[in-house]
Short mmCIF file of N, CA, C and O in Angstrom, two decimals:
data_model
loop_
_atom_site.label_atom_id
_atom_site.label_comp_id
_atom_site.label_asym_id
_atom_site.label_seq_id
_atom_site.Cartn_x
_atom_site.Cartn_y
_atom_site.Cartn_z
N UNK C 1 0.85 -1.18 0.00
CA UNK C 1 0.00 0.00 0.00
C UNK C 1 0.89 1.24 0.00
O UNK C 1 1.87 1.32 0.71
N UNK C 2 0.51 2.22 -0.81
CA UNK C 2 1.29 3.45 -0.93
C UNK C 2 1.19 4.29 0.34
O UNK C 2 0.15 4.37 0.98
N UNK C 3 2.29 4.92 0.68
CA UNK C 3 2.31 5.81 1.85
C UNK C 3 1.56 7.10 1.54
O UNK C 3 1.33 7.44 0.39
N UNK C 4 1.19 7.81 2.60
CA UNK C 4 0.57 9.11 2.47
C UNK C 4 1.49 10.17 3.04
O UNK C 4 2.29 9.89 3.94
N UNK C 5 1.42 11.37 2.51
CA UNK C 5 2.30 12.45 2.95
C UNK C 5 1.51 13.74 3.12
O UNK C 5 0.62 14.04 2.34
N UNK C 6 1.88 14.49 4.14
CA UNK C 6 1.44 15.87 4.27
C UNK C 6 2.60 16.72 3.76
O UNK C 6 3.75 16.55 4.19
N UNK C 7 2.31 17.65 2.88
CA UNK C 7 3.31 18.59 2.39
C UNK C 7 2.78 19.99 2.69
O UNK C 7 1.72 20.37 2.22
N UNK C 8 3.52 20.72 3.50
CA UNK C 8 3.12 22.08 3.88
C UNK C 8 4.22 23.06 3.47
O UNK C 8 5.39 22.84 3.80
N UNK C 9 3.81 24.11 2.79
CA UNK C 9 4.73 25.19 2.43
C UNK C 9 4.19 26.46 3.06
O UNK C 9 3.00 26.76 2.95
N UNK C 10 5.06 27.18 3.74
CA UNK C 10 4.68 28.38 4.48
C UNK C 10 5.28 29.61 3.80
O UNK C 10 6.38 30.03 4.14
N UNK C 11 4.56 30.23 2.84
CA UNK C 11 5.12 31.40 2.17
C UNK C 11 5.25 32.63 3.06
O UNK C 11 6.12 33.45 2.85
N UNK C 12 4.36 32.74 4.05
CA UNK C 12 4.39 33.91 4.93
C UNK C 12 4.23 33.44 6.37
O UNK C 12 3.29 32.72 6.68
N UNK C 13 5.16 33.83 7.23
CA UNK C 13 5.05 33.57 8.66
C UNK C 13 5.16 34.92 9.35
O UNK C 13 6.25 35.40 9.64
N UNK C 14 4.00 35.55 9.58
CA UNK C 14 4.00 36.89 10.14
C UNK C 14 4.15 36.89 11.66
O UNK C 14 4.61 37.87 12.23
N UNK C 15 3.77 35.79 12.31
CA UNK C 15 3.84 35.72 13.77
C UNK C 15 4.43 34.37 14.18
O UNK C 15 3.69 33.41 14.41
N UNK C 16 5.76 34.27 14.25
CA UNK C 16 6.40 33.00 14.59
C UNK C 16 5.94 32.41 15.92
O UNK C 16 5.90 31.19 16.08
N UNK C 17 5.58 33.25 16.89
CA UNK C 17 5.12 32.74 18.19
C UNK C 17 3.82 31.97 18.04
O UNK C 17 3.61 30.96 18.70
N UNK C 18 2.92 32.45 17.19
CA UNK C 18 1.67 31.74 16.96
C UNK C 18 1.93 30.41 16.24
O UNK C 18 1.25 29.43 16.49
N UNK C 19 2.92 30.37 15.37
CA UNK C 19 3.27 29.13 14.70
C UNK C 19 3.80 28.13 15.72
O UNK C 19 3.52 26.93 15.64
N UNK C 20 4.51 28.61 16.73
CA UNK C 20 5.01 27.75 17.80
C UNK C 20 3.84 27.16 18.59
O UNK C 20 3.83 25.98 18.91
N UNK C 21 2.84 27.97 18.87
CA UNK C 21 1.66 27.49 19.59
C UNK C 21 0.95 26.40 18.78
O UNK C 21 0.53 25.38 19.34
N UNK C 22 0.84 26.61 17.48
CA UNK C 22 0.25 25.59 16.60
C UNK C 22 1.06 24.30 16.67
O UNK C 22 0.52 23.21 16.81
N UNK C 23 2.39 24.43 16.58
CA UNK C 23 3.27 23.26 16.59
C UNK C 23 3.15 22.44 17.86
O UNK C 23 3.21 21.21 17.84
N UNK C 24 2.97 23.11 18.98
CA UNK C 24 2.84 22.40 20.26
C UNK C 24 1.57 21.56 20.31
O UNK C 24 1.52 20.54 20.98
N UNK C 25 0.54 21.98 19.60
CA UNK C 25 -0.70 21.21 19.53
C UNK C 25 -0.67 20.20 18.38
O UNK C 25 -1.19 19.09 18.50
N UNK C 26 -0.08 20.59 17.26
CA UNK C 26 -0.07 19.73 16.08
C UNK C 26 0.84 18.52 16.23
O UNK C 26 0.49 17.42 15.79
N UNK C 27 2.00 18.71 16.85
CA UNK C 27 2.97 17.62 16.96
C UNK C 27 2.37 16.36 17.59
O UNK C 27 2.44 15.28 17.00
N UNK C 28 1.74 16.46 18.78
CA UNK C 28 1.17 15.24 19.36
C UNK C 28 -0.01 14.70 18.55
O UNK C 28 -0.22 13.48 18.50
N UNK C 29 -0.76 15.57 17.88
CA UNK C 29 -1.88 15.11 17.05
C UNK C 29 -1.36 14.31 15.85
O UNK C 29 -1.91 13.27 15.50
N UNK C 30 -0.29 14.79 15.25
CA UNK C 30 0.32 14.10 14.10
C UNK C 30 0.88 12.75 14.56
O UNK C 30 0.66 11.72 13.91
N UNK C 31 1.59 12.74 15.67
CA UNK C 31 2.16 11.49 16.17
C UNK C 31 1.07 10.49 16.53
O UNK C 31 1.20 9.30 16.23
N UNK C 32 -0.01 10.96 17.14
CA UNK C 32 -1.12 10.07 17.50
C UNK C 32 -1.77 9.49 16.25
O UNK C 32 -2.28 8.36 16.28
N UNK C 33 -1.72 10.23 15.15
CA UNK C 33 -2.28 9.76 13.89
C UNK C 33 -1.32 8.90 13.09
O UNK C 33 -1.63 8.49 11.98
N UNK C 34 -0.14 8.64 13.64
CA UNK C 34 0.84 7.78 12.96
C UNK C 34 1.81 8.51 12.07
O UNK C 34 2.56 7.88 11.32
N UNK C 35 1.85 9.84 12.14
CA UNK C 35 2.73 10.62 11.28
C UNK C 35 4.16 10.69 11.79
O UNK C 35 4.41 10.68 13.00
N UNK C 36 5.09 10.76 10.84
CA UNK C 36 6.51 10.90 11.15
C UNK C 36 7.06 12.09 10.36
O UNK C 36 6.94 12.11 9.13
N UNK C 37 7.64 13.03 11.05
CA UNK C 37 8.20 14.21 10.38
C UNK C 37 9.49 13.81 9.69
O UNK C 37 10.42 13.32 10.32
N UNK C 38 9.53 14.02 8.38
CA UNK C 38 10.72 13.69 7.59
C UNK C 38 11.59 14.92 7.36
O UNK C 38 12.80 14.81 7.23
N UNK C 39 10.96 16.09 7.28
CA UNK C 39 11.72 17.32 7.04
C UNK C 39 10.95 18.50 7.62
O UNK C 39 9.73 18.59 7.48
N UNK C 40 11.70 19.40 8.27
CA UNK C 40 11.10 20.62 8.84
C UNK C 40 12.23 21.63 9.04
O UNK C 40 13.19 21.36 9.75
N UNK C 41 12.11 22.76 8.42
CA UNK C 41 13.10 23.83 8.57
C UNK C 41 14.51 23.45 8.15
O UNK C 41 15.47 24.03 8.62
N UNK C 42 14.63 22.46 7.29
CA UNK C 42 15.96 22.06 6.82
C UNK C 42 16.48 23.00 5.75
O UNK C 42 15.81 23.95 5.33
N UNK C 43 17.68 22.75 5.33
CA UNK C 43 18.27 23.56 4.27
C UNK C 43 17.55 23.33 2.96
O UNK C 43 17.07 22.23 2.69
N UNK C 44 17.48 24.38 2.14
CA UNK C 44 16.80 24.31 0.85
C UNK C 44 17.72 24.88 -0.22
O UNK C 44 18.31 25.95 -0.03
N UNK C 45 17.84 24.18 -1.31
CA UNK C 45 18.48 24.72 -2.50
C UNK C 45 17.36 24.81 -3.53
O UNK C 45 16.79 23.80 -3.92
N UNK C 46 17.01 26.02 -3.92
CA UNK C 46 15.89 26.22 -4.83
C UNK C 46 16.36 26.37 -6.27
O UNK C 46 17.35 27.04 -6.54
N UNK C 47 15.63 25.72 -7.16
CA UNK C 47 15.87 25.84 -8.59
C UNK C 47 14.55 26.24 -9.24
O UNK C 47 13.51 26.31 -8.59
N UNK C 48 14.59 26.48 -10.52
CA UNK C 48 13.40 26.85 -11.30
C UNK C 48 12.75 28.12 -10.75
O UNK C 48 13.31 29.17 -10.93
N UNK C 49 11.65 28.03 -10.02
CA UNK C 49 10.97 29.23 -9.52
C UNK C 49 11.74 29.89 -8.37
O UNK C 49 11.46 31.03 -8.02
N UNK C 50 12.69 29.19 -7.77
CA UNK C 50 13.54 29.78 -6.75
C UNK C 50 12.88 30.03 -5.42
O UNK C 50 13.26 30.93 -4.68
N UNK C 51 11.87 29.25 -5.07
CA UNK C 51 11.13 29.47 -3.83
C UNK C 51 11.79 28.70 -2.70
O UNK C 51 11.97 27.49 -2.76
N UNK C 52 12.16 29.42 -1.65
CA UNK C 52 12.86 28.79 -0.52
C UNK C 52 12.08 28.90 0.78
O UNK C 52 12.66 28.96 1.86
N UNK C 53 10.77 28.94 0.70
CA UNK C 53 9.94 29.04 1.91
C UNK C 53 10.09 27.80 2.77
O UNK C 53 10.54 26.75 2.32
N UNK C 54 9.67 27.93 4.02
CA UNK C 54 9.66 26.80 4.95
C UNK C 54 8.80 25.68 4.37
O UNK C 54 7.68 25.89 3.92
N UNK C 55 9.32 24.45 4.41
CA UNK C 55 8.59 23.27 3.93
C UNK C 55 8.63 22.23 5.04
O UNK C 55 9.66 22.00 5.66
N UNK C 56 7.47 21.59 5.27
CA UNK C 56 7.37 20.49 6.23
C UNK C 56 6.84 19.28 5.48
O UNK C 56 5.86 19.38 4.75
N UNK C 57 7.50 18.14 5.66
CA UNK C 57 7.09 16.89 5.03
C UNK C 57 6.86 15.85 6.11
O UNK C 57 7.76 15.57 6.91
N UNK C 58 5.64 15.28 6.14
CA UNK C 58 5.28 14.28 7.15
C UNK C 58 4.79 13.04 6.43
O UNK C 58 3.98 13.11 5.50
N UNK C 59 5.29 11.88 6.87
CA UNK C 59 4.95 10.60 6.25
C UNK C 59 4.00 9.79 7.13
O UNK C 59 4.14 9.78 8.36
N UNK C 60 3.04 9.13 6.47
CA UNK C 60 2.11 8.23 7.14
C UNK C 60 2.19 6.87 6.43
O UNK C 60 2.62 6.79 5.28
N UNK C 61 1.76 5.83 7.10
CA UNK C 61 1.84 4.48 6.52
C UNK C 61 1.02 4.34 5.25
O UNK C 61 1.35 3.54 4.38
N UNK C 62 -0.08 5.13 5.14
CA UNK C 62 -0.89 5.10 3.93
C UNK C 62 -1.68 6.40 3.79
O UNK C 62 -1.73 7.20 4.73
N UNK C 63 -2.25 6.58 2.62
CA UNK C 63 -2.98 7.82 2.31
C UNK C 63 -4.17 8.02 3.24
O UNK C 63 -4.40 9.12 3.73
N UNK C 64 -4.92 6.95 3.49
CA UNK C 64 -6.10 7.05 4.35
C UNK C 64 -5.74 7.51 5.75
O UNK C 64 -6.46 8.28 6.38
N UNK C 65 -4.61 7.03 6.25
CA UNK C 65 -4.15 7.42 7.58
C UNK C 65 -3.80 8.91 7.60
O UNK C 65 -4.09 9.61 8.56
N UNK C 66 -3.21 9.40 6.52
CA UNK C 66 -2.86 10.82 6.42
C UNK C 66 -4.11 11.69 6.43
O UNK C 66 -4.16 12.72 7.11
N UNK C 67 -5.14 11.27 5.70
CA UNK C 67 -6.39 12.02 5.67
C UNK C 67 -7.06 11.98 7.04
O UNK C 67 -7.53 13.00 7.55
N UNK C 68 -7.10 10.80 7.66
CA UNK C 68 -7.74 10.65 8.97
C UNK C 68 -7.03 11.50 10.03
O UNK C 68 -7.69 12.10 10.89
N UNK C 69 -5.71 11.59 9.97
CA UNK C 69 -4.97 12.40 10.94
C UNK C 69 -5.34 13.87 10.79
O UNK C 69 -5.50 14.58 11.78
N UNK C 70 -5.48 14.33 9.55
CA UNK C 70 -5.87 15.73 9.32
C UNK C 70 -7.27 15.99 9.86
O UNK C 70 -7.54 17.04 10.45
N UNK C 71 -8.17 15.06 9.66
CA UNK C 71 -9.56 15.22 10.06
C UNK C 71 -9.80 14.94 11.54
O UNK C 71 -10.90 15.17 12.05
N UNK C 72 -8.77 14.48 12.25
CA UNK C 72 -8.93 14.13 13.66
C UNK C 72 -9.29 15.35 14.51
O UNK C 72 -8.94 16.49 14.18
N UNK C 73 -9.96 15.09 15.60
CA UNK C 73 -10.35 16.16 16.51
C UNK C 73 -9.12 16.88 17.05
O UNK C 73 -9.09 18.11 17.15
N UNK C 74 -8.08 16.12 17.38
CA UNK C 74 -6.86 16.73 17.95
C UNK C 74 -6.21 17.68 16.95
O UNK C 74 -5.79 18.78 17.32
N UNK C 75 -6.12 17.28 15.68
CA UNK C 75 -5.48 18.16 14.71
C UNK C 75 -6.36 19.36 14.38
O UNK C 75 -5.86 20.47 14.18
N UNK C 76 -7.66 19.18 14.36
CA UNK C 76 -8.56 20.30 14.11
C UNK C 76 -8.43 21.36 15.21
O UNK C 76 -8.50 22.55 14.94
N UNK C 77 -8.18 20.92 16.44
CA UNK C 77 -7.93 21.87 17.53
C UNK C 77 -6.62 22.63 17.30
O UNK C 77 -6.51 23.81 17.61
N UNK C 78 -5.63 21.94 16.75
CA UNK C 78 -4.34 22.61 16.46
C UNK C 78 -4.53 23.69 15.40
O UNK C 78 -3.93 24.76 15.49
N UNK C 79 -5.37 23.42 14.40
CA UNK C 79 -5.58 24.40 13.34
C UNK C 79 -6.14 25.72 13.86
O UNK C 79 -5.84 26.78 13.32
N UNK C 80 -6.90 25.65 14.94
CA UNK C 80 -7.46 26.87 15.55
C UNK C 80 -6.35 27.79 16.04
O UNK C 80 -6.52 29.00 16.10
N UNK C 81 -5.19 27.23 16.37
CA UNK C 81 -4.07 28.03 16.89
C UNK C 81 -3.34 28.81 15.80
O UNK C 81 -2.51 29.66 16.12
N UNK C 82 -3.63 28.52 14.54
CA UNK C 82 -2.96 29.28 13.47
C UNK C 82 -3.46 30.72 13.52
O UNK C 82 -4.65 30.97 13.68
N UNK C 83 -2.56 31.69 13.36
CA UNK C 83 -2.96 33.09 13.46
C UNK C 83 -3.82 33.54 12.28
O UNK C 83 -3.77 32.95 11.21
N UNK C 84 -4.59 34.60 12.51
CA UNK C 84 -5.38 35.20 11.43
C UNK C 84 -4.43 35.67 10.33
O UNK C 84 -3.34 36.16 10.60
N UNK C 85 -4.86 35.53 9.10
CA UNK C 85 -4.05 35.97 7.98
C UNK C 85 -2.90 35.04 7.66
O UNK C 85 -2.07 35.34 6.82
N UNK C 86 -2.85 33.91 8.32
CA UNK C 86 -1.79 32.93 8.13
C UNK C 86 -1.91 32.33 6.74
O UNK C 86 -3.00 32.03 6.27
N UNK C 87 -0.80 32.14 6.08
CA UNK C 87 -0.81 31.58 4.73
C UNK C 87 0.00 30.30 4.68
O UNK C 87 1.16 30.26 5.11
N UNK C 88 -0.64 29.23 4.16
CA UNK C 88 0.04 27.94 4.07
C UNK C 88 -0.54 27.19 2.88
O UNK C 88 -1.73 27.18 2.65
N UNK C 89 0.34 26.57 2.11
CA UNK C 89 -0.07 25.68 1.03
C UNK C 89 0.06 24.27 1.59
O UNK C 89 1.17 23.78 1.82
N UNK C 90 -1.07 23.61 1.85
CA UNK C 90 -1.09 22.30 2.51
C UNK C 90 -1.72 21.28 1.57
O UNK C 90 -2.79 21.53 1.01
N UNK C 91 -1.07 20.14 1.42
CA UNK C 91 -1.59 19.07 0.56
C UNK C 91 -1.38 17.73 1.23
O UNK C 91 -0.40 17.53 1.94
N UNK C 92 -2.31 16.83 0.97
CA UNK C 92 -2.14 15.43 1.36
C UNK C 92 -1.99 14.69 0.04
O UNK C 92 -2.86 14.78 -0.84
N UNK C 93 -0.88 13.99 -0.08
CA UNK C 93 -0.61 13.29 -1.35
C UNK C 93 -0.34 11.82 -1.10
O UNK C 93 0.09 11.42 -0.03
N UNK C 94 -0.60 11.03 -2.13
CA UNK C 94 -0.35 9.60 -2.07
C UNK C 94 1.00 9.31 -2.71
O UNK C 94 1.31 9.81 -3.79
N UNK C 95 1.79 8.49 -2.02
CA UNK C 95 3.09 8.10 -2.57
C UNK C 95 2.94 7.03 -3.63
O UNK C 95 1.83 6.60 -3.96
N UNK C 96 4.03 6.59 -4.15
CA UNK C 96 4.08 5.54 -5.16
C UNK C 96 4.47 4.25 -4.46
O UNK C 96 5.43 4.23 -3.67
N UNK C 97 3.75 3.18 -4.77
CA UNK C 97 4.11 1.87 -4.17
C UNK C 97 5.54 1.51 -4.47
O UNK C 97 6.09 1.76 -5.47
#
């Protein structure tokens, strides 16, 4: 079965403290849902469009698990901690077997 992934790109972080508050709630919700952080705030070498925004990559055992973790009550509570005007490109994608 193909793995599932959360891919988050943060083009604008206007209030880093609020992002920290979100992270404190999101981290245990992601772990409870079976997620494993593969990359967060690592080094980036950008090509083509040259975008070097913060990227977070989280792996789940399968796509359904990734969707269920996002829809979980615990993660939905974490989303409330995101500040107003917060901008994030978030996707749940299916890996290749």
